[in-house]
């Protein structure tokens, strides 16, 4: 494993983290807690020391699952979780029905206590606002988060899916250490403003879905997705967009084979190669995919490789919006 500095600290984090959402939410009913726990344990063996979760993933179930491994490995893991998404009466499935954003100081104080309890930790290393609440002044949200630092309940602040202006404003109130957003061969909007800004401000950029939620693995069988897998409702998984993305993945596989790598490893390595402040968090609930993903850390892409990838992307530009209308209302850009 290779390691990199976290933000402007002396903390060394693995060059690839582990996204844990799929172990408990979003990707259908194919859940296997035993295999998920084995995957968490294997990640430690492979040198990963950065896990990512959120209170909305399975309505807290994901945090509780992680705690089973975290309790005996607390000194080995830098744990990140998030607050902000809520459901009416906190009922229902986290990826169905009505959800809304609440980043009020009152909710933040309640949410952190629940996450600490579920994770069974005394302090959360990195605490994200999962989205920016349009109904709450940013000063109030960041102010409440900074109070948690003073109280010793969290160490570092993070934001997810914000604009460059929001990031600058928040960073002026209290240092922001991490910015999380989707970033992959299928979604590069962050290259315009967000990624350069994080580098300038010494903020770690944490891309989720670096494989385009599986599309860039060239292994995904769309017909195998269960009815409640939320990807079935995403534009990229339908019609002409899906056809384009399958062809793109297949074209990338040819280059990957020449590099003695898988398409997934190539896609993640491309993300890592874009900036030295990047730590992607590909998600998986199976050891075999985890082990494959880790291989991307040692896949070196030279300028010729990167140019070839750009040429391939130009051939298949019709990747589609990343979210449906329902999910898209929670992000600044599609």
Tab-separated table of C-alpha atoms in Angstrom:
chain	number	residue	atom	x	y	z
A	1	UNK	CA	0.000	0.000	0.000
A	2	UNK	CA	1.048	3.568	-0.645
A	3	UNK	CA	0.178	6.436	1.680
A	4	UNK	CA	-0.372	10.161	1.346
A	5	UNK	CA	-0.709	13.119	3.680
A	6	UNK	CA	-4.219	14.002	4.844
A	7	UNK	CA	-4.960	17.679	4.178
A	8	UNK	CA	-2.333	19.852	5.873
A	9	UNK	CA	-1.723	17.395	8.718
A	10	UNK	CA	0.978	14.820	9.326
A	11	UNK	CA	-1.573	11.994	9.204
A	12	UNK	CA	-0.760	9.375	6.566
A	13	UNK	CA	-3.773	7.805	4.865
A	14	UNK	CA	-3.795	4.963	2.360
A	15	UNK	CA	-3.939	6.132	-1.257
A	16	UNK	CA	-7.239	4.323	-1.563
A	17	UNK	CA	-10.000	4.128	1.025
A	18	UNK	CA	-13.011	1.853	1.446
A	19	UNK	CA	-16.527	3.084	0.771
A	20	UNK	CA	-18.895	1.086	2.963
A	21	UNK	CA	-22.347	2.234	1.795
A	22	UNK	CA	-23.083	-0.804	-0.367
A	23	UNK	CA	-22.673	-3.150	2.577
A	24	UNK	CA	-25.955	-1.863	3.994
A	25	UNK	CA	-27.803	0.273	1.445
A	26	UNK	CA	-28.586	1.272	-2.129
A	27	UNK	CA	-27.454	-1.781	-4.082
A	28	UNK	CA	-30.329	-4.185	-3.538
A	29	UNK	CA	-31.011	-7.009	-1.128
A	30	UNK	CA	-27.803	-8.936	-1.751
A	31	UNK	CA	-26.394	-8.198	1.693
A	32	UNK	CA	-24.047	-10.539	3.511
A	33	UNK	CA	-22.854	-9.135	6.830
A	34	UNK	CA	-20.382	-11.970	7.281
A	35	UNK	CA	-18.696	-11.219	3.949
A	36	UNK	CA	-18.846	-7.476	4.627
A	37	UNK	CA	-17.074	-7.952	7.948
A	38	UNK	CA	-14.488	-10.149	6.248
A	39	UNK	CA	-14.027	-7.397	3.654
A	40	UNK	CA	-13.464	-4.801	6.365
A	41	UNK	CA	-10.919	-7.047	8.059
A	42	UNK	CA	-9.188	-7.780	4.761
A	43	UNK	CA	-8.910	-4.066	4.024
A	44	UNK	CA	-6.822	-3.648	7.170
A	45	UNK	CA	-4.586	-6.538	6.132
A	46	UNK	CA	-4.074	-4.834	2.763
A	47	UNK	CA	-3.038	-1.583	4.424
A	48	UNK	CA	-6.200	0.475	4.002
A	49	UNK	CA	-6.678	2.780	6.980
A	50	UNK	CA	-9.504	5.018	5.730
A	51	UNK	CA	-13.168	3.922	5.900
A	52	UNK	CA	-16.157	5.958	4.773
A	53	UNK	CA	-19.749	5.658	5.978
A	54	UNK	CA	-22.766	7.873	6.790
A	55	UNK	CA	-25.682	7.848	9.188
A	56	UNK	CA	-28.144	7.554	6.275
A	57	UNK	CA	-26.640	4.305	4.966
A	58	UNK	CA	-29.169	1.739	6.093
A	59	UNK	CA	-30.447	4.272	8.646
A	60	UNK	CA	-27.440	3.739	10.907
A	61	UNK	CA	-27.048	0.036	10.191
A	62	UNK	CA	-23.835	0.629	8.246
A	63	UNK	CA	-22.196	2.428	11.158
A	64	UNK	CA	-23.224	-0.413	13.471
A	65	UNK	CA	-21.804	-2.999	11.066
A	66	UNK	CA	-18.483	-1.179	10.850
A	67	UNK	CA	-18.272	-0.944	14.638
A	68	UNK	CA	-17.956	-4.727	14.872
A	69	UNK	CA	-14.522	-4.529	13.242
A	70	UNK	CA	-13.601	-1.028	14.340
A	71	UNK	CA	-13.811	-1.854	18.057
A	72	UNK	CA	-10.709	-4.046	17.910
A	73	UNK	CA	-8.863	-1.922	15.348
A	74	UNK	CA	-9.538	1.662	16.388
A	75	UNK	CA	-5.890	2.694	16.226
A	76	UNK	CA	-5.615	1.357	12.663
A	77	UNK	CA	-8.570	3.164	11.079
A	78	UNK	CA	-9.283	6.796	10.254
A	79	UNK	CA	-13.067	6.769	10.286
A	80	UNK	CA	-15.242	9.188	8.323
A	81	UNK	CA	-18.997	9.506	8.622
A	82	UNK	CA	-21.612	12.045	7.588
A	83	UNK	CA	-24.795	13.769	8.691
A	84	UNK	CA	-27.399	15.789	6.834
A	85	UNK	CA	-29.830	13.483	5.056
A	86	UNK	CA	-33.047	12.746	6.934
A	87	UNK	CA	-36.377	11.086	6.278
A	88	UNK	CA	-39.798	12.074	7.641
A	89	UNK	CA	-39.907	10.645	11.164
A	90	UNK	CA	-36.596	8.962	10.273
A	91	UNK	CA	-38.524	6.048	8.796
A	92	UNK	CA	-38.353	4.300	5.463
A	93	UNK	CA	-35.553	3.148	3.241
A	94	UNK	CA	-32.631	5.543	2.856
A	95	UNK	CA	-32.849	5.387	-0.932
A	96	UNK	CA	-36.593	5.394	-1.412
A	97	UNK	CA	-39.409	7.649	-0.355
A	98	UNK	CA	-38.939	11.248	0.707
A	99	UNK	CA	-35.637	12.427	2.099
A	100	UNK	CA	-34.549	15.934	2.939
A	101	UNK	CA	-31.493	17.826	4.126
A	102	UNK	CA	-31.131	19.056	7.697
A	103	UNK	CA	-27.863	20.721	8.653
A	104	UNK	CA	-29.271	22.735	11.529
A	105	UNK	CA	-27.116	23.016	14.670
A	106	UNK	CA	-29.799	21.137	16.612
A	107	UNK	CA	-29.719	18.176	14.250
A	108	UNK	CA	-25.919	18.166	14.057
A	109	UNK	CA	-25.658	17.850	17.836
A	110	UNK	CA	-28.164	14.995	17.844
A	111	UNK	CA	-26.645	13.239	14.832
A	112	UNK	CA	-23.080	13.172	16.128
A	113	UNK	CA	-24.152	11.569	19.400
A	114	UNK	CA	-26.011	8.837	17.533
A	115	UNK	CA	-23.068	8.178	15.209
A	116	UNK	CA	-20.617	8.025	18.118
A	117	UNK	CA	-22.880	5.496	19.813
A	118	UNK	CA	-23.393	3.351	16.710
A	119	UNK	CA	-19.700	3.376	15.806
A	120	UNK	CA	-18.792	2.758	19.458
A	121	UNK	CA	-16.038	5.376	19.384
A	122	UNK	CA	-15.182	8.367	21.553
A	123	UNK	CA	-14.299	10.612	18.637
A	124	UNK	CA	-14.989	10.668	14.890
A	125	UNK	CA	-11.905	11.411	12.813
A	126	UNK	CA	-13.642	13.111	9.881
A	127	UNK	CA	-17.209	14.411	10.008
A	128	UNK	CA	-18.869	15.515	6.776
A	129	UNK	CA	-21.920	17.598	6.054
A	130	UNK	CA	-23.411	15.207	3.498
A	131	UNK	CA	-24.963	18.092	1.575
A	132	UNK	CA	-25.255	21.853	2.035
A	133	UNK	CA	-28.620	22.790	3.552
A	134	UNK	CA	-30.167	25.623	1.496
A	135	UNK	CA	-32.399	26.580	4.423
A	136	UNK	CA	-29.661	26.977	7.033
A	137	UNK	CA	-26.931	29.646	6.906
A	138	UNK	CA	-23.607	27.985	6.151
A	139	UNK	CA	-22.132	29.876	9.094
A	140	UNK	CA	-24.527	28.071	11.431
A	141	UNK	CA	-23.694	24.625	10.048
A	142	UNK	CA	-19.922	25.099	10.098
A	143	UNK	CA	-20.136	26.850	13.447
A	144	UNK	CA	-21.936	23.883	14.979
A	145	UNK	CA	-19.405	21.477	13.482
A	146	UNK	CA	-16.502	23.522	14.838
A	147	UNK	CA	-18.065	23.325	18.298
A	148	UNK	CA	-17.880	19.538	18.045
A	149	UNK	CA	-14.125	19.858	17.485
A	150	UNK	CA	-13.816	21.957	20.641
A	151	UNK	CA	-15.857	19.371	22.531
A	152	UNK	CA	-13.555	16.566	21.348
A	153	UNK	CA	-16.304	14.685	19.516
A	154	UNK	CA	-14.822	15.078	16.033
A	155	UNK	CA	-11.334	15.919	14.778
A	156	UNK	CA	-11.720	17.254	11.246
A	157	UNK	CA	-14.471	18.810	9.138
A	158	UNK	CA	-15.518	17.725	5.673
A	159	UNK	CA	-18.069	18.776	3.067
A	160	UNK	CA	-19.722	16.733	0.340
A	161	UNK	CA	-21.077	17.912	-3.023
A	162	UNK	CA	-20.708	21.649	-2.418
A	163	UNK	CA	-19.804	24.435	-4.830
A	164	UNK	CA	-16.412	26.125	-4.958
A	165	UNK	CA	-17.884	29.279	-3.420
A	166	UNK	CA	-19.426	27.285	-0.576
A	167	UNK	CA	-16.128	25.532	0.056
A	168	UNK	CA	-14.224	28.823	0.208
A	169	UNK	CA	-16.809	30.363	2.516
A	170	UNK	CA	-16.828	27.361	4.841
A	171	UNK	CA	-13.029	27.167	4.897
A	172	UNK	CA	-12.880	30.805	6.029
A	173	UNK	CA	-15.118	29.952	8.989
A	174	UNK	CA	-13.268	26.796	10.053
A	175	UNK	CA	-10.610	24.791	8.182
A	176	UNK	CA	-12.169	22.167	5.923
A	177	UNK	CA	-9.928	19.111	5.653
A	178	UNK	CA	-11.774	17.001	3.079
A	179	UNK	CA	-14.143	17.535	0.182
A	180	UNK	CA	-16.085	14.575	-1.145
A	181	UNK	CA	-17.707	14.407	-4.562
A	182	UNK	CA	-18.333	11.980	-7.357
A	183	UNK	CA	-15.372	11.825	-9.742
A	184	UNK	CA	-14.684	9.251	-12.407
A	185	UNK	CA	-14.159	8.767	-16.107
A	186	UNK	CA	-17.915	9.341	-16.402
A	187	UNK	CA	-18.120	12.520	-14.313
A	188	UNK	CA	-15.435	15.215	-14.461
A	189	UNK	CA	-17.306	18.392	-13.546
A	190	UNK	CA	-15.114	18.856	-10.449
A	191	UNK	CA	-12.064	19.456	-12.642
A	192	UNK	CA	-13.324	22.958	-13.477
A	193	UNK	CA	-13.246	24.522	-10.007
A	194	UNK	CA	-13.497	22.104	-7.097
A	195	UNK	CA	-10.390	19.988	-7.640
A	196	UNK	CA	-8.038	22.949	-8.274
A	197	UNK	CA	-9.458	24.724	-5.219
A	198	UNK	CA	-8.928	21.750	-2.916
A	199	UNK	CA	-5.323	21.555	-4.042
A	200	UNK	CA	-4.811	25.280	-3.451
A	201	UNK	CA	-6.333	25.114	0.040
A	202	UNK	CA	-4.537	21.853	0.966
A	203	UNK	CA	-7.819	19.988	1.272
A	204	UNK	CA	-7.943	16.263	0.581
A	205	UNK	CA	-10.276	15.464	-2.305
A	206	UNK	CA	-12.199	12.221	-1.757
A	207	UNK	CA	-13.905	10.913	-4.908
A	208	UNK	CA	-16.770	8.488	-4.424
A	209	UNK	CA	-18.005	6.228	-7.238
A	210	UNK	CA	-14.629	6.246	-9.051
A	211	UNK	CA	-15.925	3.308	-11.101
A	212	UNK	CA	-19.099	5.112	-12.124
A	213	UNK	CA	-21.023	2.865	-9.716
A	214	UNK	CA	-19.651	-0.212	-11.424
A	215	UNK	CA	-20.060	0.837	-15.050
A	216	UNK	CA	-16.322	1.262	-15.587
A	217	UNK	CA	-15.492	-2.219	-14.313
A	218	UNK	CA	-16.579	-3.884	-17.578
A	219	UNK	CA	-17.900	-6.674	-15.341
A	220	UNK	CA	-21.331	-5.349	-14.459
A	221	UNK	CA	-24.319	-7.444	-15.541
A	222	UNK	CA	-27.205	-4.982	-15.649
A	223	UNK	CA	-29.775	-7.782	-15.836
A	224	UNK	CA	-28.582	-9.090	-12.480
A	225	UNK	CA	-29.480	-5.915	-10.580
A	226	UNK	CA	-32.351	-6.405	-8.153
A	227	UNK	CA	-35.457	-4.247	-8.449
A	228	UNK	CA	-34.526	-2.130	-5.430
A	229	UNK	CA	-30.990	-1.441	-6.606
A	230	UNK	CA	-31.104	2.328	-6.993
A	231	UNK	CA	-28.809	2.213	-10.025
A	232	UNK	CA	-31.702	0.857	-12.103
A	233	UNK	CA	-33.233	4.332	-11.961
A	234	UNK	CA	-30.077	6.188	-12.984
A	235	UNK	CA	-29.938	7.562	-16.555
A	236	UNK	CA	-26.505	6.043	-17.188
A	237	UNK	CA	-27.980	2.577	-16.799
A	238	UNK	CA	-30.626	3.060	-19.472
A	239	UNK	CA	-30.982	3.185	-23.243
A	240	UNK	CA	-28.431	5.010	-25.342
A	241	UNK	CA	-26.433	6.094	-22.300
A	242	UNK	CA	-25.973	2.516	-21.165
A	243	UNK	CA	-24.994	1.441	-24.670
A	244	UNK	CA	-22.393	4.221	-24.823
A	245	UNK	CA	-20.983	3.395	-21.405
A	246	UNK	CA	-20.680	-0.302	-22.128
A	247	UNK	CA	-18.732	0.484	-25.303
A	248	UNK	CA	-16.525	2.900	-23.373
A	249	UNK	CA	-15.770	0.289	-20.736
A	250	UNK	CA	-14.946	-2.291	-23.389
A	251	UNK	CA	-12.590	0.121	-25.151
A	252	UNK	CA	-10.802	0.817	-21.884
A	253	UNK	CA	-10.386	-2.900	-21.287
A	254	UNK	CA	-8.060	-3.171	-24.276
A	255	UNK	CA	-5.741	-0.583	-22.753
A	256	UNK	CA	-6.015	-2.228	-19.328
A	257	UNK	CA	-4.963	-5.608	-20.734
A	258	UNK	CA	-1.867	-3.986	-22.219
A	259	UNK	CA	-1.056	-2.722	-18.721
A	260	UNK	CA	-1.630	-6.165	-17.163
A	261	UNK	CA	-4.551	-4.702	-15.261
A	262	UNK	CA	-8.321	-4.908	-15.086
A	263	UNK	CA	-10.591	-2.197	-16.433
A	264	UNK	CA	-11.585	-1.327	-12.868
A	265	UNK	CA	-7.955	-0.922	-11.823
A	266	UNK	CA	-7.315	1.308	-14.812
A	267	UNK	CA	-10.324	3.495	-14.000
A	268	UNK	CA	-9.314	3.947	-10.356
A	269	UNK	CA	-5.656	4.513	-11.252
A	270	UNK	CA	-6.779	7.256	-13.640
A	271	UNK	CA	-8.584	9.019	-10.785
A	272	UNK	CA	-5.549	8.733	-8.497
A	273	UNK	CA	-3.287	10.112	-11.237
A	274	UNK	CA	-5.225	13.360	-11.569
A	275	UNK	CA	-3.830	15.016	-8.425
A	276	UNK	CA	-1.641	14.170	-5.453
A	277	UNK	CA	-4.346	15.242	-2.977
A	278	UNK	CA	-6.819	12.576	-4.128
A	279	UNK	CA	-7.932	9.545	-2.101
A	280	UNK	CA	-10.726	7.650	-3.901
A	281	UNK	CA	-13.096	5.472	-1.898
A	282	UNK	CA	-14.387	2.744	-4.223
A	283	UNK	CA	-17.091	0.811	-2.455
A	284	UNK	CA	-17.437	-2.929	-2.229
A	285	UNK	CA	-18.840	-5.588	0.060
A	286	UNK	CA	-16.734	-8.453	-1.289
A	287	UNK	CA	-13.095	-9.284	-0.667
A	288	UNK	CA	-12.345	-10.217	-4.266
A	289	UNK	CA	-13.313	-6.762	-5.530
A	290	UNK	CA	-11.482	-5.066	-2.672
A	291	UNK	CA	-8.289	-6.916	-3.544
A	292	UNK	CA	-8.667	-5.941	-7.184
A	293	UNK	CA	-9.298	-2.295	-6.318
A	294	UNK	CA	-6.195	-2.133	-4.147
A	295	UNK	CA	-4.150	-3.205	-7.161
A	296	UNK	CA	-4.887	0.164	-8.759
A	297	UNK	CA	-2.578	1.889	-6.278
A	298	UNK	CA	0.478	0.347	-7.922
A	299	UNK	CA	-0.714	0.795	-11.496
A	300	UNK	CA	1.374	3.639	-12.894
A	301	UNK	CA	-0.096	5.528	-15.827
A	302	UNK	CA	2.354	7.580	-17.877
A	303	UNK	CA	1.500	10.541	-20.088
A	304	UNK	CA	0.986	8.252	-23.073
A	305	UNK	CA	-1.529	6.141	-21.146
A	306	UNK	CA	-3.418	9.229	-20.017
A	307	UNK	CA	-3.548	10.550	-23.571
A	308	UNK	CA	-4.915	7.237	-24.822
A	309	UNK	CA	-7.626	7.342	-22.169
A	310	UNK	CA	-8.579	10.876	-23.212
A	311	UNK	CA	-8.818	9.739	-26.825
A	312	UNK	CA	-11.105	6.867	-25.840
A	313	UNK	CA	-13.327	9.181	-23.796
A	314	UNK	CA	-13.734	11.484	-26.794
A	315	UNK	CA	-15.013	8.538	-28.816
A	316	UNK	CA	-17.805	7.806	-26.315
A	317	UNK	CA	-18.970	11.150	-24.890
A	318	UNK	CA	-22.670	10.355	-24.367
A	319	UNK	CA	-22.311	9.092	-20.787
A	320	UNK	CA	-25.561	10.606	-19.485
A	321	UNK	CA	-26.521	12.491	-16.305
A	322	UNK	CA	-25.351	10.884	-13.102
A	323	UNK	CA	-28.695	11.075	-11.274
A	324	UNK	CA	-32.419	10.957	-11.936
A	325	UNK	CA	-34.488	14.054	-11.138
A	326	UNK	CA	-35.157	12.817	-7.609
A	327	UNK	CA	-31.504	12.476	-6.606
A	328	UNK	CA	-30.369	15.413	-8.718
A	329	UNK	CA	-32.180	17.928	-6.546
A	330	UNK	CA	-29.600	17.232	-3.838
A	331	UNK	CA	-26.568	18.147	-5.959
A	332	UNK	CA	-25.468	21.420	-7.498
A	333	UNK	CA	-24.827	20.042	-10.980
A	334	UNK	CA	-25.982	16.928	-12.851
